[in-house]
């Protein structure tokens, strides 16, 4: 028998032996309380799902930021290594130029010393020539 037929039989006076029994429907506040409990439970599940999704999203964002940061750190390390290499090469070049300049200056100084020495020898020789030539000049003048 269906539920509706059962209800009619219980409430109908012609049904026989159950005519005095009254069945009252469940209290509306009971249904409201059950509805509220179900809604609260669904809301809690939804809140947990949303929080879980948000946590997963934040974890993904953190991983992306961490990867970006690591990439930038790697790039900076590479740039620093390049700059250190360039600085080292420049320092070596400057040192070589300094060494070459010092050598060149020493060479020029040596050549200037030789020139000064040769100039003194030339003057000395000129004096000797004058001394040697002077008696001849005197003799030639006498003749």
PDB file of C-alpha atoms in Angstrom:
ATOM      1  CA  UNK A   1       0.000   0.000   0.000  1.00  0.00           C
ATOM      2  CA  UNK A   2       1.255   3.454  -0.806  1.00  0.00           C
ATOM      3  CA  UNK A   3       1.952   6.019   1.846  1.00  0.00           C
ATOM      4  CA  UNK A   4      -1.016   8.153   0.754  1.00  0.00           C
ATOM      5  CA  UNK A   5      -3.358   5.180   0.820  1.00  0.00           C
ATOM      6  CA  UNK A   6      -2.122   4.306   4.290  1.00  0.00           C
ATOM      7  CA  UNK A   7      -2.830   7.822   5.495  1.00  0.00           C
ATOM      8  CA  UNK A   8      -6.344   7.712   4.042  1.00  0.00           C
ATOM      9  CA  UNK A   9      -7.014   4.358   5.644  1.00  0.00           C
ATOM     10  CA  UNK A  10      -5.844   5.559   9.043  1.00  0.00           C
ATOM     11  CA  UNK A  11      -7.931   8.691   8.860  1.00  0.00           C
ATOM     12  CA  UNK A  12     -11.000   7.318   7.158  1.00  0.00           C
ATOM     13  CA  UNK A  13     -13.866   6.133   9.413  1.00  0.00           C
ATOM     14  CA  UNK A  14     -14.666   3.234   7.110  1.00  0.00           C
ATOM     15  CA  UNK A  15     -11.270   1.591   7.428  1.00  0.00           C
ATOM     16  CA  UNK A  16     -12.121  -0.460  10.397  1.00  0.00           C
ATOM     17  CA  UNK A  17      -9.916  -1.147  13.412  1.00  0.00           C
ATOM     18  CA  UNK A  18      -7.654   1.952  13.335  1.00  0.00           C
ATOM     19  CA  UNK A  19     -10.360   4.562  13.422  1.00  0.00           C
ATOM     20  CA  UNK A  20      -9.373   5.965  16.814  1.00  0.00           C
ATOM     21  CA  UNK A  21      -5.616   6.234  16.131  1.00  0.00           C
ATOM     22  CA  UNK A  22      -4.372   9.666  15.149  1.00  0.00           C
ATOM     23  CA  UNK A  23      -0.873  10.050  13.527  1.00  0.00           C
ATOM     24  CA  UNK A  24       0.463  13.550  13.622  1.00  0.00           C
ATOM     25  CA  UNK A  25       2.890  14.790  10.965  1.00  0.00           C
ATOM     26  CA  UNK A  26       6.452  15.564  12.131  1.00  0.00           C
ATOM     27  CA  UNK A  27       6.824  18.892  13.784  1.00  0.00           C
ATOM     28  CA  UNK A  28       7.893  21.721  11.383  1.00  0.00           C
ATOM     29  CA  UNK A  29      10.622  22.841  13.767  1.00  0.00           C
ATOM     30  CA  UNK A  30      12.122  19.331  13.565  1.00  0.00           C
ATOM     31  CA  UNK A  31      12.325  19.631   9.742  1.00  0.00           C
ATOM     32  CA  UNK A  32      13.769  23.109  10.014  1.00  0.00           C
ATOM     33  CA  UNK A  33      16.402  21.863  12.462  1.00  0.00           C
ATOM     34  CA  UNK A  34      17.334  18.972  10.156  1.00  0.00           C
ATOM     35  CA  UNK A  35      17.445  21.335   7.195  1.00  0.00           C
ATOM     36  CA  UNK A  36      19.721  23.705   9.139  1.00  0.00           C
ATOM     37  CA  UNK A  37      22.043  20.846  10.138  1.00  0.00           C
ATOM     38  CA  UNK A  38      22.280  19.693   6.512  1.00  0.00           C
ATOM     39  CA  UNK A  39      22.920  23.268   5.342  1.00  0.00           C
ATOM     40  CA  UNK A  40      25.581  23.738   8.042  1.00  0.00           C
ATOM     41  CA  UNK A  41      27.230  20.471   7.068  1.00  0.00           C
ATOM     42  CA  UNK A  42      27.197  21.390   3.357  1.00  0.00           C
ATOM     43  CA  UNK A  43      28.496  24.873   4.156  1.00  0.00           C
ATOM     44  CA  UNK A  44      31.355  23.369   6.235  1.00  0.00           C
ATOM     45  CA  UNK A  45      32.231  20.945   3.406  1.00  0.00           C
ATOM     46  CA  UNK A  46      32.153  23.772   0.885  1.00  0.00           C
ATOM     47  CA  UNK A  47      34.303  25.937   3.173  1.00  0.00           C
ATOM     48  CA  UNK A  48      36.815  23.091   3.560  1.00  0.00           C
ATOM     49  CA  UNK A  49      36.874  22.555  -0.224  1.00  0.00           C
ATOM     50  CA  UNK A  50      37.415  26.272  -0.818  1.00  0.00           C
ATOM     51  CA  UNK A  51      40.151  26.423   1.802  1.00  0.00           C
ATOM     52  CA  UNK A  52      41.800  23.361   0.321  1.00  0.00           C
ATOM     53  CA  UNK A  53      41.627  24.904  -3.172  1.00  0.00           C
ATOM     54  CA  UNK A  54      43.030  28.160  -1.831  1.00  0.00           C
ATOM     55  CA  UNK A  55      45.875  26.321  -0.082  1.00  0.00           C
ATOM     56  CA  UNK A  56      46.668  24.455  -3.311  1.00  0.00           C
ATOM     57  CA  UNK A  57      46.542  27.711  -5.258  1.00  0.00           C
ATOM     58  CA  UNK A  58      48.844  29.423  -2.736  1.00  0.00           C
ATOM     59  CA  UNK A  59      51.242  26.480  -2.871  1.00  0.00           C
ATOM     60  CA  UNK A  60      51.325  26.729  -6.678  1.00  0.00           C
ATOM     61  CA  UNK A  61      51.937  30.483  -6.484  1.00  0.00           C
ATOM     62  CA  UNK A  62      54.715  29.924  -3.925  1.00  0.00           C
ATOM     63  CA  UNK A  63      56.360  27.338  -6.193  1.00  0.00           C
ATOM     64  CA  UNK A  64      56.163  29.750  -9.131  1.00  0.00           C
ATOM     65  CA  UNK A  65      57.607  32.607  -7.065  1.00  0.00           C
ATOM     66  CA  UNK A  66      60.321  30.326  -5.722  1.00  0.00           C
ATOM     67  CA  UNK A  67      61.220  29.232  -9.267  1.00  0.00           C
ATOM     68  CA  UNK A  68      61.257  32.851 -10.473  1.00  0.00           C
ATOM     69  CA  UNK A  69      63.412  33.858  -7.518  1.00  0.00           C
ATOM     70  CA  UNK A  70      65.826  30.980  -8.106  1.00  0.00           C
ATOM     71  CA  UNK A  71      65.998  31.896 -11.795  1.00  0.00           C
ATOM     72  CA  UNK A  72      66.851  35.501 -10.906  1.00  0.00           C
ATOM     73  CA  UNK A  73      69.463  34.335  -8.380  1.00  0.00           C
ATOM     74  CA  UNK A  74      71.031  32.103 -11.042  1.00  0.00           C
ATOM     75  CA  UNK A  75      71.062  35.001 -13.519  1.00  0.00           C
ATOM     76  CA  UNK A  76      72.682  37.275 -10.944  1.00  0.00           C
ATOM     77  CA  UNK A  77      75.310  34.642 -10.151  1.00  0.00           C
ATOM     78  CA  UNK A  78      76.068  34.324 -13.864  1.00  0.00           C
ATOM     79  CA  UNK A  79      76.297  38.113 -14.228  1.00  0.00           C
ATOM     80  CA  UNK A  80      78.598  38.354 -11.203  1.00  0.00           C
ATOM     81  CA  UNK A  81      80.821  35.622 -12.637  1.00  0.00           C
ATOM     82  CA  UNK A  82      80.972  37.455 -15.975  1.00  0.00           C
ATOM     83  CA  UNK A  83      81.796  40.758 -14.286  1.00  0.00           C
ATOM     84  CA  UNK A  84      84.461  39.121 -12.136  1.00  0.00           C
ATOM     85  CA  UNK A  85      85.966  37.566 -15.263  1.00  0.00           C
ATOM     86  CA  UNK A  86      85.959  40.908 -17.058  1.00  0.00           C
ATOM     87  CA  UNK A  87      87.483  42.651 -14.031  1.00  0.00           C
ATOM     88  CA  UNK A  88      90.189  39.997 -13.827  1.00  0.00           C
ATOM     89  CA  UNK A  89      90.989  40.381 -17.539  1.00  0.00           C
ATOM     90  CA  UNK A  90      91.067  44.176 -17.232  1.00  0.00           C
ATOM     91  CA  UNK A  91      93.346  43.933 -14.217  1.00  0.00           C
ATOM     92  CA  UNK A  92      95.682  41.607 -16.129  1.00  0.00           C
ATOM     93  CA  UNK A  93      95.647  43.953 -19.136  1.00  0.00           C
ATOM     94  CA  UNK A  94      96.407  46.973 -16.938  1.00  0.00           C
ATOM     95  CA  UNK A  95      99.196  45.073 -15.241  1.00  0.00           C
ATOM     96  CA  UNK A  96     100.647  44.117 -18.628  1.00  0.00           C
ATOM     97  CA  UNK A  97     100.344  47.702 -19.878  1.00  0.00           C
ATOM     98  CA  UNK A  98     101.977  48.960 -16.699  1.00  0.00           C
ATOM     99  CA  UNK A  99     104.780  46.434 -17.110  1.00  0.00           C
ATOM    100  CA  UNK A 100     105.194  47.431 -20.761  1.00  0.00           C
ATOM    101  CA  UNK A 101     105.127  51.133 -19.877  1.00  0.00           C
ATOM    102  CA  UNK A 102     107.730  50.682 -17.154  1.00  0.00           C
ATOM    103  CA  UNK A 103     109.897  48.706 -19.562  1.00  0.00           C
ATOM    104  CA  UNK A 104     109.471  51.346 -22.248  1.00  0.00           C
ATOM    105  CA  UNK A 105     110.313  54.143 -19.808  1.00  0.00           C
ATOM    106  CA  UNK A 106     113.385  52.262 -18.599  1.00  0.00           C
ATOM    107  CA  UNK A 107     114.467  51.755 -22.222  1.00  0.00           C
ATOM    108  CA  UNK A 108     113.922  55.445 -23.041  1.00  0.00           C
ATOM    109  CA  UNK A 109     115.800  56.457 -19.897  1.00  0.00           C
ATOM    110  CA  UNK A 110     118.672  54.186 -20.863  1.00  0.00           C
ATOM    111  CA  UNK A 111     118.741  55.670 -24.367  1.00  0.00           C
ATOM    112  CA  UNK A 112     118.689  59.222 -22.960  1.00  0.00           C
ATOM    113  CA  UNK A 113     121.591  58.324 -20.670  1.00  0.00           C
ATOM    114  CA  UNK A 114     123.509  56.965 -23.659  1.00  0.00           C
ATOM    115  CA  UNK A 115     122.772  60.130 -25.653  1.00  0.00           C
ATOM    116  CA  UNK A 116     123.965  62.312 -22.759  1.00  0.00           C
ATOM    117  CA  UNK A 117     127.105  60.224 -22.474  1.00  0.00           C
ATOM    118  CA  UNK A 118     127.698  60.477 -26.228  1.00  0.00           C
ATOM    119  CA  UNK A 119     127.179  64.255 -26.104  1.00  0.00           C
ATOM    120  CA  UNK A 120     129.819  64.516 -23.379  1.00  0.00           C
ATOM    121  CA  UNK A 121     132.217  62.406 -25.449  1.00  0.00           C
ATOM    122  CA  UNK A 122     131.558  64.595 -28.499  1.00  0.00           C
ATOM    123  CA  UNK A 123     132.316  67.752 -26.469  1.00  0.00           C
ATOM    124  CA  UNK A 124     135.414  66.139 -25.114  1.00  0.00           C
ATOM    125  CA  UNK A 125     136.516  65.154 -28.610  1.00  0.00           C
ATOM    126  CA  UNK A 126     135.755  68.646 -29.876  1.00  0.00           C
ATOM    127  CA  UNK A 127     138.016  70.047 -27.148  1.00  0.00           C
ATOM    128  CA  UNK A 128     140.737  67.577 -28.079  1.00  0.00           C
ATOM    129  CA  UNK A 129     140.395  68.536 -31.738  1.00  0.00           C
ATOM    130  CA  UNK A 130     140.635  72.214 -30.822  1.00  0.00           C
ATOM    131  CA  UNK A 131     143.732  71.582 -28.755  1.00  0.00           C
ATOM    132  CA  UNK A 132     145.298  69.534 -31.508  1.00  0.00           C
ATOM    133  CA  UNK A 133     144.375  72.028 -34.204  1.00  0.00           C
ATOM    134  CA  UNK A 134     145.333  75.159 -32.281  1.00  0.00           C
ATOM    135  CA  UNK A 135     149.138  74.701 -32.664  1.00  0.00           C
ATOM    136  CA  UNK A 136     148.679  74.104 -36.375  1.00  0.00           C
ATOM    137  CA  UNK A 137     146.498  77.185 -36.714  1.00  0.00           C
ATOM    138  CA  UNK A 138     149.142  79.200 -34.873  1.00  0.00           C
ATOM    139  CA  UNK A 139     151.832  77.837 -37.120  1.00  0.00           C
ATOM    140  CA  UNK A 140     149.831  78.516 -40.217  1.00  0.00           C
ATOM    141  CA  UNK A 141     149.287  82.057 -39.092  1.00  0.00           C
ATOM    142  CA  UNK A 142     153.007  82.522 -38.660  1.00  0.00           C
ATOM    143  CA  UNK A 143     153.750  81.333 -42.116  1.00  0.00           C
TER     144      UNK A 143
END
